[in-house]
Amino acid sequence: MCNGRRARPADGPGVASRRSRDVSAAVTRSGPGRLLIAVYAVFAVAAIARAGWQLATDYAAAPLAYLLSALAAAIYVVATIGIAARGTAWHRVAAFACAVELAGVLVVGTASFVVPEYFPAATVWSRFGSGYGWVPLVLPALGLAWLWRTRGGAPVDVPNPRATADDPAVDERIRSVSEGSTR
């Protein structure tokens, strides 16, 4: 222990580094990821407002449709947070939310054509999101594709940046990583 800090052991082989996870999260939130987060956030706010208004003012007219809109709003919120947040767990949460969203759009979209009497009022997902320019149908597919593309790869053994350059173990790990060997 030095300067009041606890000593940290160097990460051993097979341990994913914090930097490799942070790089994956940063990639998810950059470029097209920022646009994806923005679209999900807009849909979350719009769906919350619409479902809230419909549930508060006209629930009896179409309870199933309005509750499904509220469910869509909740899924949009979770997907937005999951895509924007750091970490493997949030990445998985976002992927799950996008998968549930896609299933919801497909099931509700199909049901809105097969049994239209269940949907006297439109939902975000009815008719495959046609009232929203089919964005609800395309958005989860784009979300899943982006999450797949930016998923973290195999754990990378990155030398501990706090170790000194004179440490032979660091030199050996740097050499083995640069040569592509795993130990």
PDB file of C-alpha atoms in Angstrom:
ATOM      1  CA  MET A   1       0.000   0.000   0.000  1.00  0.00           C
ATOM      2  CA  CYS A   2       1.417   3.307  -1.069  1.00  0.00           C
ATOM      3  CA  ASN A   3      -0.047   6.818  -0.772  1.00  0.00           C
ATOM      4  CA  GLY A   4      -3.175   5.430   0.915  1.00  0.00           C
ATOM      5  CA  ARG A   5      -4.154   3.352  -2.125  1.00  0.00           C
ATOM      6  CA  ARG A   6      -4.497  -0.383  -2.177  1.00  0.00           C
ATOM      7  CA  ALA A   7      -2.116  -2.168  -4.485  1.00  0.00           C
ATOM      8  CA  ARG A   8      -3.755  -3.767  -7.509  1.00  0.00           C
ATOM      9  CA  PRO A   9      -2.376  -6.997  -8.894  1.00  0.00           C
ATOM     10  CA  ALA A  10      -1.627  -7.042 -12.600  1.00  0.00           C
ATOM     11  CA  ASP A  11      -4.378  -8.590 -14.651  1.00  0.00           C
ATOM     12  CA  GLY A  12      -3.542 -12.142 -15.601  1.00  0.00           C
ATOM     13  CA  PRO A  13      -4.068 -13.831 -18.954  1.00  0.00           C
ATOM     14  CA  GLY A  14      -7.695 -14.425 -19.871  1.00  0.00           C
ATOM     15  CA  VAL A  15      -8.986 -11.449 -17.884  1.00  0.00           C
ATOM     16  CA  ALA A  16     -10.842  -8.885 -19.953  1.00  0.00           C
ATOM     17  CA  SER A  17      -9.461  -5.444 -19.429  1.00  0.00           C
ATOM     18  CA  ARG A  18     -11.576  -2.471 -18.472  1.00  0.00           C
ATOM     19  CA  ARG A  19     -10.186  -0.620 -21.463  1.00  0.00           C
ATOM     20  CA  SER A  20     -11.379  -3.238 -23.973  1.00  0.00           C
ATOM     21  CA  ARG A  21     -14.921  -3.086 -22.533  1.00  0.00           C
ATOM     22  CA  ASP A  22     -14.868   0.728 -22.546  1.00  0.00           C
ATOM     23  CA  VAL A  23     -13.728   0.762 -26.179  1.00  0.00           C
ATOM     24  CA  SER A  24     -16.680  -1.454 -27.131  1.00  0.00           C
ATOM     25  CA  ALA A  25     -19.115   0.816 -25.251  1.00  0.00           C
ATOM     26  CA  ALA A  26     -17.591   3.913 -26.831  1.00  0.00           C
ATOM     27  CA  VAL A  27     -17.986   2.387 -30.295  1.00  0.00           C
ATOM     28  CA  THR A  28     -21.640   1.533 -29.573  1.00  0.00           C
ATOM     29  CA  ARG A  29     -22.312   5.183 -28.677  1.00  0.00           C
ATOM     30  CA  SER A  30     -20.440   6.725 -31.604  1.00  0.00           C
ATOM     31  CA  GLY A  31     -21.354   7.471 -35.216  1.00  0.00           C
ATOM     32  CA  PRO A  32     -24.497   5.558 -36.187  1.00  0.00           C
ATOM     33  CA  GLY A  33     -24.889   4.534 -32.549  1.00  0.00           C
ATOM     34  CA  ARG A  34     -25.571   8.153 -31.589  1.00  0.00           C
ATOM     35  CA  LEU A  35     -28.279   8.389 -34.244  1.00  0.00           C
ATOM     36  CA  LEU A  36     -29.787   5.114 -33.034  1.00  0.00           C
ATOM     37  CA  ILE A  37     -29.829   6.374 -29.441  1.00  0.00           C
ATOM     38  CA  ALA A  38     -31.432   9.644 -30.561  1.00  0.00           C
ATOM     39  CA  VAL A  39     -34.178   7.885 -32.554  1.00  0.00           C
ATOM     40  CA  TYR A  40     -34.893   5.501 -29.673  1.00  0.00           C
ATOM     41  CA  ALA A  41     -35.040   8.452 -27.258  1.00  0.00           C
ATOM     42  CA  VAL A  42     -37.476  10.338 -29.509  1.00  0.00           C
ATOM     43  CA  PHE A  43     -39.662   7.252 -29.828  1.00  0.00           C
ATOM     44  CA  ALA A  44     -39.522   6.699 -26.072  1.00  0.00           C
ATOM     45  CA  VAL A  45     -40.700  10.235 -25.340  1.00  0.00           C
ATOM     46  CA  ALA A  46     -43.374  10.126 -28.070  1.00  0.00           C
ATOM     47  CA  ALA A  47     -44.691   6.721 -26.993  1.00  0.00           C
ATOM     48  CA  ILE A  48     -44.752   7.725 -23.304  1.00  0.00           C
ATOM     49  CA  ALA A  49     -46.679  10.901 -24.117  1.00  0.00           C
ATOM     50  CA  ARG A  50     -49.114   9.171 -26.447  1.00  0.00           C
ATOM     51  CA  ALA A  51     -49.751   6.167 -24.202  1.00  0.00           C
ATOM     52  CA  GLY A  52     -50.042   8.343 -21.114  1.00  0.00           C
ATOM     53  CA  TRP A  53     -52.598  10.599 -22.767  1.00  0.00           C
ATOM     54  CA  GLN A  54     -54.592   7.712 -24.206  1.00  0.00           C
ATOM     55  CA  LEU A  55     -54.627   5.773 -20.935  1.00  0.00           C
ATOM     56  CA  ALA A  56     -55.614   8.861 -18.947  1.00  0.00           C
ATOM     57  CA  THR A  57     -58.333  10.146 -21.252  1.00  0.00           C
ATOM     58  CA  ASP A  58     -59.772   7.237 -23.250  1.00  0.00           C
ATOM     59  CA  TYR A  59     -58.732   3.915 -21.693  1.00  0.00           C
ATOM     60  CA  ALA A  60     -62.131   2.260 -22.161  1.00  0.00           C
ATOM     61  CA  ALA A  61     -62.119   2.807 -25.930  1.00  0.00           C
ATOM     62  CA  ALA A  62     -59.142   0.527 -26.640  1.00  0.00           C
ATOM     63  CA  PRO A  63     -57.464  -0.807 -23.503  1.00  0.00           C
ATOM     64  CA  LEU A  64     -55.340  -3.429 -25.289  1.00  0.00           C
ATOM     65  CA  ALA A  65     -54.032  -0.973 -27.870  1.00  0.00           C
ATOM     66  CA  TYR A  66     -53.209   1.660 -25.273  1.00  0.00           C
ATOM     67  CA  LEU A  67     -51.511  -0.808 -22.925  1.00  0.00           C
ATOM     68  CA  LEU A  68     -49.438  -2.102 -25.840  1.00  0.00           C
ATOM     69  CA  SER A  69     -48.389   1.470 -26.596  1.00  0.00           C
ATOM     70  CA  ALA A  70     -47.304   1.828 -22.961  1.00  0.00           C
ATOM     71  CA  LEU A  71     -45.346  -1.426 -23.237  1.00  0.00           C
ATOM     72  CA  ALA A  72     -43.663  -0.143 -26.402  1.00  0.00           C
ATOM     73  CA  ALA A  73     -42.749   3.064 -24.563  1.00  0.00           C
ATOM     74  CA  ALA A  74     -41.141   1.103 -21.728  1.00  0.00           C
ATOM     75  CA  ILE A  75     -39.177  -1.028 -24.192  1.00  0.00           C
ATOM     76  CA  TYR A  76     -37.971   2.088 -26.035  1.00  0.00           C
ATOM     77  CA  VAL A  77     -36.734   3.546 -22.741  1.00  0.00           C
ATOM     78  CA  VAL A  78     -34.875   0.347 -21.828  1.00  0.00           C
ATOM     79  CA  ALA A  79     -33.355   0.065 -25.312  1.00  0.00           C
ATOM     80  CA  THR A  80     -32.234   3.702 -25.244  1.00  0.00           C
ATOM     81  CA  ILE A  81     -30.542   3.314 -21.876  1.00  0.00           C
ATOM     82  CA  GLY A  82     -29.059  -0.063 -22.800  1.00  0.00           C
ATOM     83  CA  ILE A  83     -27.493   1.202 -26.026  1.00  0.00           C
ATOM     84  CA  ALA A  84     -26.158   4.357 -24.374  1.00  0.00           C
ATOM     85  CA  ALA A  85     -24.813   2.720 -21.193  1.00  0.00           C
ATOM     86  CA  ARG A  86     -21.434   1.099 -20.712  1.00  0.00           C
ATOM     87  CA  GLY A  87     -20.816  -2.538 -19.984  1.00  0.00           C
ATOM     88  CA  THR A  88     -21.588  -5.996 -21.198  1.00  0.00           C
ATOM     89  CA  ALA A  89     -24.702  -6.310 -19.053  1.00  0.00           C
ATOM     90  CA  TRP A  90     -26.265  -3.175 -20.570  1.00  0.00           C
ATOM     91  CA  HIS A  91     -25.309  -4.394 -24.033  1.00  0.00           C
ATOM     92  CA  ARG A  92     -27.258  -7.583 -23.343  1.00  0.00           C
ATOM     93  CA  VAL A  93     -30.196  -5.632 -21.911  1.00  0.00           C
ATOM     94  CA  ALA A  94     -30.311  -3.517 -25.081  1.00  0.00           C
ATOM     95  CA  ALA A  95     -30.159  -6.600 -27.301  1.00  0.00           C
ATOM     96  CA  PHE A  96     -32.973  -8.228 -25.319  1.00  0.00           C
ATOM     97  CA  ALA A  97     -35.084  -5.050 -25.509  1.00  0.00           C
ATOM     98  CA  CYS A  98     -34.570  -4.813 -29.289  1.00  0.00           C
ATOM     99  CA  ALA A  99     -35.453  -8.499 -29.716  1.00  0.00           C
ATOM    100  CA  VAL A 100     -38.631  -8.118 -27.641  1.00  0.00           C
ATOM    101  CA  GLU A 101     -39.480  -4.979 -29.599  1.00  0.00           C
ATOM    102  CA  LEU A 102     -39.044  -6.772 -32.927  1.00  0.00           C
ATOM    103  CA  ALA A 103     -41.195  -9.682 -31.724  1.00  0.00           C
ATOM    104  CA  GLY A 104     -43.823  -7.218 -30.499  1.00  0.00           C
ATOM    105  CA  VAL A 105     -43.939  -5.370 -33.799  1.00  0.00           C
ATOM    106  CA  LEU A 106     -44.281  -8.628 -35.717  1.00  0.00           C
ATOM    107  CA  VAL A 107     -46.936 -10.146 -33.426  1.00  0.00           C
ATOM    108  CA  VAL A 108     -48.988  -6.968 -32.953  1.00  0.00           C
ATOM    109  CA  GLY A 109     -48.567  -6.006 -36.600  1.00  0.00           C
ATOM    110  CA  THR A 110     -49.861  -9.385 -37.725  1.00  0.00           C
ATOM    111  CA  ALA A 111     -52.671  -9.394 -35.161  1.00  0.00           C
ATOM    112  CA  SER A 112     -53.797  -5.923 -36.224  1.00  0.00           C
ATOM    113  CA  PHE A 113     -54.492  -7.331 -39.697  1.00  0.00           C
ATOM    114  CA  VAL A 114     -55.861 -10.734 -38.637  1.00  0.00           C
ATOM    115  CA  VAL A 115     -58.114  -9.545 -35.776  1.00  0.00           C
ATOM    116  CA  PRO A 116     -58.560  -5.806 -36.335  1.00  0.00           C
ATOM    117  CA  GLU A 117     -61.443  -5.674 -33.831  1.00  0.00           C
ATOM    118  CA  TYR A 118     -58.844  -6.014 -31.042  1.00  0.00           C
ATOM    119  CA  PHE A 119     -57.245  -2.793 -32.243  1.00  0.00           C
ATOM    120  CA  PRO A 120     -59.970  -0.169 -32.601  1.00  0.00           C
ATOM    121  CA  ALA A 121     -57.262   2.445 -32.043  1.00  0.00           C
ATOM    122  CA  ALA A 122     -53.766   2.415 -33.463  1.00  0.00           C
ATOM    123  CA  THR A 123     -50.726   1.480 -31.413  1.00  0.00           C
ATOM    124  CA  VAL A 124     -47.087   2.190 -32.133  1.00  0.00           C
ATOM    125  CA  TRP A 125     -46.748  -1.386 -33.371  1.00  0.00           C
ATOM    126  CA  SER A 126     -50.103  -1.934 -35.140  1.00  0.00           C
ATOM    127  CA  ARG A 127     -49.923  -2.491 -38.869  1.00  0.00           C
ATOM    128  CA  PHE A 128     -46.174  -2.958 -38.394  1.00  0.00           C
ATOM    129  CA  GLY A 129     -45.742   0.678 -37.405  1.00  0.00           C
ATOM    130  CA  SER A 130     -47.200   2.087 -40.627  1.00  0.00           C
ATOM    131  CA  GLY A 131     -48.517   5.105 -38.731  1.00  0.00           C
ATOM    132  CA  TYR A 132     -44.909   5.948 -37.872  1.00  0.00           C
ATOM    133  CA  GLY A 133     -43.467   5.341 -41.318  1.00  0.00           C
ATOM    134  CA  TRP A 134     -42.575   1.720 -40.473  1.00  0.00           C
ATOM    135  CA  VAL A 135     -39.780   2.976 -38.233  1.00  0.00           C
ATOM    136  CA  PRO A 136     -40.994   0.664 -35.416  1.00  0.00           C
ATOM    137  CA  LEU A 137     -40.435  -2.293 -37.752  1.00  0.00           C
ATOM    138  CA  VAL A 138     -36.998  -1.202 -38.972  1.00  0.00           C
ATOM    139  CA  LEU A 139     -35.634   0.263 -35.716  1.00  0.00           C
ATOM    140  CA  PRO A 140     -35.230  -2.984 -33.730  1.00  0.00           C
ATOM    141  CA  ALA A 141     -33.566  -4.675 -36.711  1.00  0.00           C
ATOM    142  CA  LEU A 142     -31.121  -1.772 -36.986  1.00  0.00           C
ATOM    143  CA  GLY A 143     -30.613  -1.839 -33.220  1.00  0.00           C
ATOM    144  CA  LEU A 144     -29.833  -5.554 -33.204  1.00  0.00           C
ATOM    145  CA  ALA A 145     -27.502  -5.197 -36.193  1.00  0.00           C
ATOM    146  CA  TRP A 146     -25.642  -2.312 -34.542  1.00  0.00           C
ATOM    147  CA  LEU A 147     -25.363  -4.154 -31.215  1.00  0.00           C
ATOM    148  CA  TRP A 148     -24.055  -7.234 -33.034  1.00  0.00           C
ATOM    149  CA  ARG A 149     -21.496  -5.157 -34.905  1.00  0.00           C
ATOM    150  CA  THR A 150     -20.250  -3.405 -31.768  1.00  0.00           C
ATOM    151  CA  ARG A 151     -20.339  -6.397 -29.456  1.00  0.00           C
ATOM    152  CA  GLY A 152     -17.228  -7.005 -27.416  1.00  0.00           C
ATOM    153  CA  GLY A 153     -14.949  -9.613 -28.847  1.00  0.00           C
ATOM    154  CA  ALA A 154     -13.032 -12.229 -26.970  1.00  0.00           C
ATOM    155  CA  PRO A 155     -11.436 -10.970 -23.776  1.00  0.00           C
ATOM    156  CA  VAL A 156      -8.216  -9.152 -24.450  1.00  0.00           C
ATOM    157  CA  ASP A 157      -5.314  -9.298 -22.045  1.00  0.00           C
ATOM    158  CA  VAL A 158      -4.002  -5.739 -21.852  1.00  0.00           C
ATOM    159  CA  PRO A 159      -1.058  -5.105 -19.563  1.00  0.00           C
ATOM    160  CA  ASN A 160      -1.776  -3.162 -16.393  1.00  0.00           C
ATOM    161  CA  PRO A 161      -0.969   0.508 -17.177  1.00  0.00           C
ATOM    162  CA  ARG A 162       0.177   1.036 -13.581  1.00  0.00           C
ATOM    163  CA  ALA A 163       2.979  -1.498 -13.934  1.00  0.00           C
ATOM    164  CA  THR A 164       6.399  -0.123 -14.670  1.00  0.00           C
ATOM    165  CA  ALA A 165       8.089  -0.535 -17.999  1.00  0.00           C
ATOM    166  CA  ASP A 166      10.938  -2.298 -16.208  1.00  0.00           C
ATOM    167  CA  ASP A 167       8.655  -5.138 -15.154  1.00  0.00           C
ATOM    168  CA  PRO A 168       9.660  -8.298 -17.083  1.00  0.00           C
ATOM    169  CA  ALA A 169       6.132  -9.713 -16.797  1.00  0.00           C
ATOM    170  CA  VAL A 170       4.776  -6.653 -18.625  1.00  0.00           C
ATOM    171  CA  ASP A 171       7.406  -6.990 -21.342  1.00  0.00           C
ATOM    172  CA  GLU A 172       6.509 -10.670 -21.787  1.00  0.00           C
ATOM    173  CA  ARG A 173       2.766  -9.944 -21.993  1.00  0.00           C
ATOM    174  CA  ILE A 174       3.300  -7.144 -24.501  1.00  0.00           C
ATOM    175  CA  ARG A 175       5.452  -9.444 -26.600  1.00  0.00           C
ATOM    176  CA  SER A 176       2.899 -12.298 -26.442  1.00  0.00           C
ATOM    177  CA  VAL A 177      -0.031 -10.025 -27.331  1.00  0.00           C
ATOM    178  CA  SER A 178       1.833  -8.453 -30.247  1.00  0.00           C
ATOM    179  CA  GLU A 179       2.836 -11.893 -31.531  1.00  0.00           C
ATOM    180  CA  GLY A 180      -0.735 -13.119 -31.238  1.00  0.00           C
ATOM    181  CA  SER A 181      -0.049 -15.900 -28.788  1.00  0.00           C
ATOM    182  CA  THR A 182      -2.365 -16.609 -25.887  1.00  0.00           C
ATOM    183  CA  ARG A 183      -1.259 -18.063 -22.639  1.00  0.00           C
TER     184      ARG A 183
END
